[in-house]
mmCIF file of C-alpha atoms in Angstrom:
data_model
loop_
_atom_site.group_PDB
_atom_site.id
_atom_site.type_symbol
_atom_site.label_atom_id
_atom_site.label_comp_id
_atom_site.label_asym_id
_atom_site.label_seq_id
_atom_site.Cartn_x
_atom_site.Cartn_y
_atom_site.Cartn_z
ATOM 1 C CA MET A 665 22.958 7.638 25.217
ATOM 2 C CA ASN A 666 20.074 6.765 27.381
ATOM 3 C CA ALA A 667 17.398 5.315 25.410
ATOM 4 C CA ASN A 668 14.625 7.055 27.492
ATOM 5 C CA THR A 669 15.580 10.507 27.134
ATOM 6 C CA LEU A 670 15.357 10.339 23.259
ATOM 7 C CA ILE A 671 12.213 12.090 21.952
ATOM 8 C CA SER A 672 12.465 11.559 18.343
ATOM 9 C CA ILE A 673 14.491 8.967 16.462
ATOM 10 C CA ASP A 674 15.008 9.658 12.491
ATOM 11 C CA VAL A 675 15.138 6.392 11.077
ATOM 12 C CA SER A 676 14.906 7.731 7.202
ATOM 13 C CA ASN A 677 18.481 7.244 6.400
ATOM 14 C CA PHE A 678 18.925 3.886 8.633
ATOM 15 C CA ILE A 679 18.236 1.799 5.531
ATOM 16 C CA SER A 680 20.749 3.444 3.341
ATOM 17 C CA ASN A 681 23.414 3.538 6.277
ATOM 18 C CA PHE A 682 22.610 -0.128 7.913
ATOM 19 C CA ASP A 683 21.633 -3.445 5.912
ATOM 20 C CA ILE A 684 18.870 -4.528 8.070
ATOM 21 C CA SER A 685 17.369 -6.737 5.544
ATOM 22 C CA ASN A 686 18.088 -10.191 7.028
ATOM 23 C CA ALA A 687 17.206 -8.774 10.361
ATOM 24 C CA GLN A 688 14.776 -11.556 12.044
ATOM 25 C CA PHE A 689 14.533 -10.321 15.862
ATOM 26 C CA MET A 690 13.501 -6.584 16.446
ATOM 27 C CA GLN A 691 12.118 -7.780 20.312
ATOM 28 C CA GLY A 692 12.315 -4.700 22.214
ATOM 29 C CA MET A 693 13.859 -2.659 19.735
ATOM 30 C CA PHE A 694 12.583 0.509 21.060
ATOM 31 C CA LYS A 695 11.263 -0.703 24.494
ATOM 32 C CA GLY A 696 12.066 1.623 27.093
ATOM 33 C CA CYS A 697 12.135 5.021 24.958
ATOM 34 C CA SER A 698 9.807 6.320 27.452
ATOM 35 C CA SER A 699 10.229 9.987 25.931
ATOM 36 C CA LEU A 700 9.900 9.059 22.145
ATOM 37 C CA THR A 701 6.922 11.328 20.859
ATOM 38 C CA HIS A 702 7.130 10.295 17.116
ATOM 39 C CA LEU A 703 8.154 7.413 15.100
ATOM 40 C CA ASP A 704 8.210 6.642 11.395
ATOM 41 C CA LEU A 705 8.748 3.318 10.333
ATOM 42 C CA SER A 706 7.234 3.429 7.047
ATOM 43 C CA HIS A 707 10.598 2.513 5.207
ATOM 44 C CA PHE A 708 11.818 -0.355 7.377
ATOM 45 C CA ASN A 709 13.003 -3.212 5.581
ATOM 46 C CA THR A 710 11.294 -5.559 7.891
ATOM 47 C CA SER A 711 10.850 -8.521 5.267
ATOM 48 C CA LYS A 712 12.403 -11.258 7.422
ATOM 49 C CA VAL A 713 11.501 -10.122 10.650
ATOM 50 C CA VAL A 714 9.934 -12.952 12.909
ATOM 51 C CA ASN A 715 9.867 -11.313 16.139
ATOM 52 C CA ILE A 716 8.873 -8.131 17.176
ATOM 53 C CA ASN A 717 7.525 -8.537 20.505
ATOM 54 C CA GLU A 718 7.774 -5.572 22.899
ATOM 55 C CA ILE A 719 9.110 -3.400 20.263
ATOM 56 C CA PHE A 720 7.596 -0.299 21.697
ATOM 57 C CA ARG A 721 6.805 -1.395 25.071
ATOM 58 C CA ASN A 722 7.091 1.477 27.496
ATOM 59 C CA CYS A 723 7.090 4.207 25.219
ATOM 60 C CA TYR A 724 4.931 6.180 27.480
ATOM 61 C CA ASN A 725 5.308 9.204 25.558
ATOM 62 C CA LEU A 726 4.598 7.862 22.004
ATOM 63 C CA ARG A 727 1.438 9.839 20.225
ATOM 64 C CA PHE A 728 2.983 8.741 16.276
ATOM 65 C CA LEU A 729 3.412 5.870 14.889
ATOM 66 C CA ASN A 730 3.548 4.814 10.971
ATOM 67 C CA LEU A 731 3.634 1.422 10.627
ATOM 68 C CA SER A 732 1.749 2.211 7.174
ATOM 69 C CA ASN A 733 4.266 0.203 4.420
ATOM 70 C CA LEU A 734 5.889 -2.302 7.304
ATOM 71 C CA GLU A 735 6.521 -5.500 5.628
ATOM 72 C CA ASN A 736 5.282 -7.978 8.461
ATOM 73 C CA TYR A 737 4.341 -10.973 6.624
ATOM 74 C CA ASN A 738 6.622 -13.241 8.437
ATOM 75 C CA ILE A 739 6.185 -12.011 11.823
ATOM 76 C CA ASN A 740 4.963 -14.922 14.233
ATOM 77 C CA GLU A 741 5.494 -13.424 17.627
ATOM 78 C CA MET A 742 4.075 -9.566 18.511
ATOM 79 C CA HIS A 743 2.961 -9.997 21.764
ATOM 80 C CA SER A 744 2.905 -6.632 24.218
ATOM 81 C CA LEU A 745 3.516 -4.690 21.126
ATOM 82 C CA PHE A 746 2.209 -1.203 21.812
ATOM 83 C CA ARG A 747 2.194 -2.211 25.647
ATOM 84 C CA VAL A 748 2.413 0.745 27.975
ATOM 85 C CA CYS A 749 2.239 3.325 25.290
ATOM 86 C CA HIS A 750 -0.064 5.708 27.406
ATOM 87 C CA SER A 751 0.124 8.762 25.073
ATOM 88 C CA LEU A 752 -1.238 6.525 21.851
ATOM 89 C CA LYS A 753 -4.165 7.988 21.132
ATOM 90 C CA GLU A 754 -4.745 6.296 17.639
ATOM 91 C CA ILE A 755 -3.291 3.819 15.579
ATOM 92 C CA ASP A 756 -3.560 2.663 11.657
ATOM 93 C CA LEU A 757 -3.180 -1.158 11.761
ATOM 94 C CA SER A 758 -5.208 -1.875 8.527
ATOM 95 C CA ASN A 759 -2.393 -3.087 6.545
ATOM 96 C CA PHE A 760 -0.991 -5.067 9.471
ATOM 97 C CA ASN A 761 -0.434 -8.424 8.619
ATOM 98 C CA THR A 762 -1.103 -10.789 11.572
ATOM 99 C CA SER A 763 -1.524 -14.047 9.605
ATOM 100 C CA LEU A 764 1.261 -15.921 11.073
ATOM 101 C CA ALA A 765 0.670 -14.338 14.641
ATOM 102 C CA LYS A 766 0.449 -16.906 17.419
ATOM 103 C CA ARG A 767 0.742 -14.407 20.501
ATOM 104 C CA ILE A 768 -0.870 -10.992 20.447
ATOM 105 C CA ASN A 769 -1.346 -11.314 24.862
ATOM 106 C CA GLY A 770 -0.689 -7.846 26.093
ATOM 107 C CA MET A 771 -0.612 -6.188 22.527
ATOM 108 C CA PHE A 772 -2.561 -2.724 23.768
ATOM 109 C CA MET A 773 -1.983 -3.511 27.138
ATOM 110 C CA ASN A 774 -2.408 -0.420 29.321
ATOM 111 C CA CYS A 775 -2.928 2.116 26.245
ATOM 112 C CA TYR A 776 -4.649 4.574 28.542
ATOM 113 C CA SER A 777 -5.235 6.866 25.568
ATOM 114 C CA LEU A 778 -6.427 4.862 22.588
ATOM 115 C CA ILE A 779 -9.864 6.037 21.932
ATOM 116 C CA SER A 780 -10.553 3.695 18.612
ATOM 117 C CA LEU A 781 -9.290 0.852 17.191
ATOM 118 C CA ASP A 782 -10.271 -1.029 13.995
ATOM 119 C CA LEU A 783 -8.878 -4.309 14.081
ATOM 120 C CA SER A 784 -11.268 -5.936 11.459
ATOM 121 C CA SER A 785 -8.437 -6.660 9.133
ATOM 122 C CA PHE A 786 -6.187 -8.935 11.640
ATOM 123 C CA ASP A 787 -5.950 -12.254 10.583
ATOM 124 C CA THR A 788 -6.193 -14.352 13.935
ATOM 125 C CA SER A 789 -6.126 -17.934 13.070
ATOM 126 C CA LEU A 790 -3.444 -19.233 14.094
ATOM 127 C CA VAL A 791 -3.417 -16.923 17.521
ATOM 128 C CA TYR A 792 -3.491 -19.267 20.816
ATOM 129 C CA ASN A 793 -3.067 -16.330 23.504
ATOM 130 C CA MET A 794 -5.404 -12.976 23.357
ATOM 131 C CA SER A 795 -4.817 -12.510 27.289
ATOM 132 C CA CYS A 796 -4.677 -9.167 28.423
ATOM 133 C CA MET A 797 -4.787 -7.811 24.800
ATOM 134 C CA PHE A 798 -6.512 -4.503 25.919
ATOM 135 C CA TYR A 799 -6.151 -4.801 29.494
ATOM 136 C CA GLY A 800 -6.178 -1.251 30.979
ATOM 137 C CA CYS A 801 -7.231 0.666 27.951
ATOM 138 C CA LYS A 802 -9.669 2.845 30.085
ATOM 139 C CA SER A 803 -10.343 5.480 27.146
ATOM 140 C CA LEU A 804 -11.015 2.900 24.655
ATOM 141 C CA ILE A 805 -14.462 3.739 23.458
ATOM 142 C CA SER A 806 -14.652 2.296 20.014
ATOM 143 C CA LEU A 807 -13.199 -1.654 19.288
ATOM 144 C CA ASN A 808 -14.009 -3.145 16.043
ATOM 145 C CA ILE A 809 -12.969 -7.004 16.285
ATOM 146 C CA THR A 810 -15.715 -8.650 14.491
ATOM 147 C CA HIS A 811 -13.665 -10.582 12.195
ATOM 148 C CA PHE A 812 -11.518 -12.252 14.887
ATOM 149 C CA ASN A 813 -10.843 -16.041 14.288
ATOM 150 C CA THR A 814 -10.883 -17.442 18.010
ATOM 151 C CA SER A 815 -10.844 -20.861 17.209
ATOM 152 C CA ASN A 816 -7.288 -21.704 18.418
ATOM 153 C CA VAL A 817 -7.238 -19.297 21.454
ATOM 154 C CA LYS A 818 -6.775 -21.106 24.898
ATOM 155 C CA TYR A 819 -5.830 -18.064 26.634
ATOM 156 C CA PHE A 820 -8.695 -15.278 27.084
ATOM 157 C CA ASP A 821 -8.065 -13.809 30.555
ATOM 158 C CA ASN A 822 -8.429 -10.742 31.300
ATOM 159 C CA MET A 823 -8.845 -9.521 27.718
ATOM 160 C CA PHE A 824 -10.968 -6.518 28.127
ATOM 161 C CA ALA A 825 -10.384 -5.870 31.967
ATOM 162 C CA GLY A 826 -10.142 -2.295 32.672
ATOM 163 C CA CYS A 827 -11.821 -1.266 29.262
ATOM 164 C CA SER A 828 -14.447 1.216 31.506
ATOM 165 C CA SER A 829 -15.249 3.383 28.430
ATOM 166 C CA LEU A 830 -16.390 0.343 26.062
ATOM 167 C CA THR A 831 -20.138 0.642 26.099
ATOM 168 C CA SER A 832 -20.662 -2.020 23.370
ATOM 169 C CA LEU A 833 -18.487 -4.843 22.267
ATOM 170 C CA ASP A 834 -19.557 -7.460 19.497
ATOM 171 C CA ILE A 835 -17.878 -10.666 20.005
ATOM 172 C CA SER A 836 -20.823 -12.595 18.637
ATOM 173 C CA ASN A 837 -18.133 -14.875 16.269
ATOM 174 C CA PHE A 838 -15.621 -15.816 19.084
ATOM 175 C CA HIS A 839 -15.907 -19.333 19.484
ATOM 176 C CA SER A 840 -12.833 -21.680 21.011
ATOM 177 C CA LYS A 841 -13.021 -25.312 21.814
ATOM 178 C CA SER A 842 -9.534 -25.322 23.578
ATOM 179 C CA ILE A 843 -9.963 -22.875 26.051
ATOM 180 C CA ILE A 844 -7.503 -23.227 29.014
ATOM 181 C CA LYS A 845 -7.467 -20.287 30.808
ATOM 182 C CA LEU A 846 -10.812 -17.541 31.047
ATOM 183 C CA THR A 847 -11.030 -15.788 34.247
ATOM 184 C CA THR A 848 -13.996 -13.949 35.479
ATOM 185 C CA HIS A 849 -11.994 -10.483 34.487
ATOM 186 C CA VAL A 850 -12.503 -11.015 30.662
ATOM 187 C CA ILE A 851 -14.791 -8.159 30.571
ATOM 188 C CA ASN A 852 -14.507 -5.870 33.224
#
């Protein structure tokens, strides 16, 4: 089976048929499922998972994604999570735990259709890389990152580059004493 032709994946019986309770790495699990339009992971047992880098990368046609009950309190790697999910218009990440995350760079990179994101619940106190986080989100009108803790961030390069629809952005509480890379394209 070719993963890029999958339109829908039913994972409702996945838990009863496969024991994933000890899985630690789900990096790239759905990467390249370019025809996938709907995915409900609300019943996935991810309590021991530490790495979900690129899990939905290149899911070009993904429009619906339910992560509402995802147990992600041990995850420390989540870069490029939704990268190149062109069709994703909205996503509820209000219960998404980022307290151990170190790299969230490229998380929403080239999510062309995203209109609004409320990331006010994100705990970014351990994050050191936010580069290209919203790069190319050309439809993004509203972005709430008012509670971002950037005290450990070293890389901010191209964070908002290509966000041509953003008319206002509150980054007044962004502070970092250890910036290594800050290009002129942080904000386009």
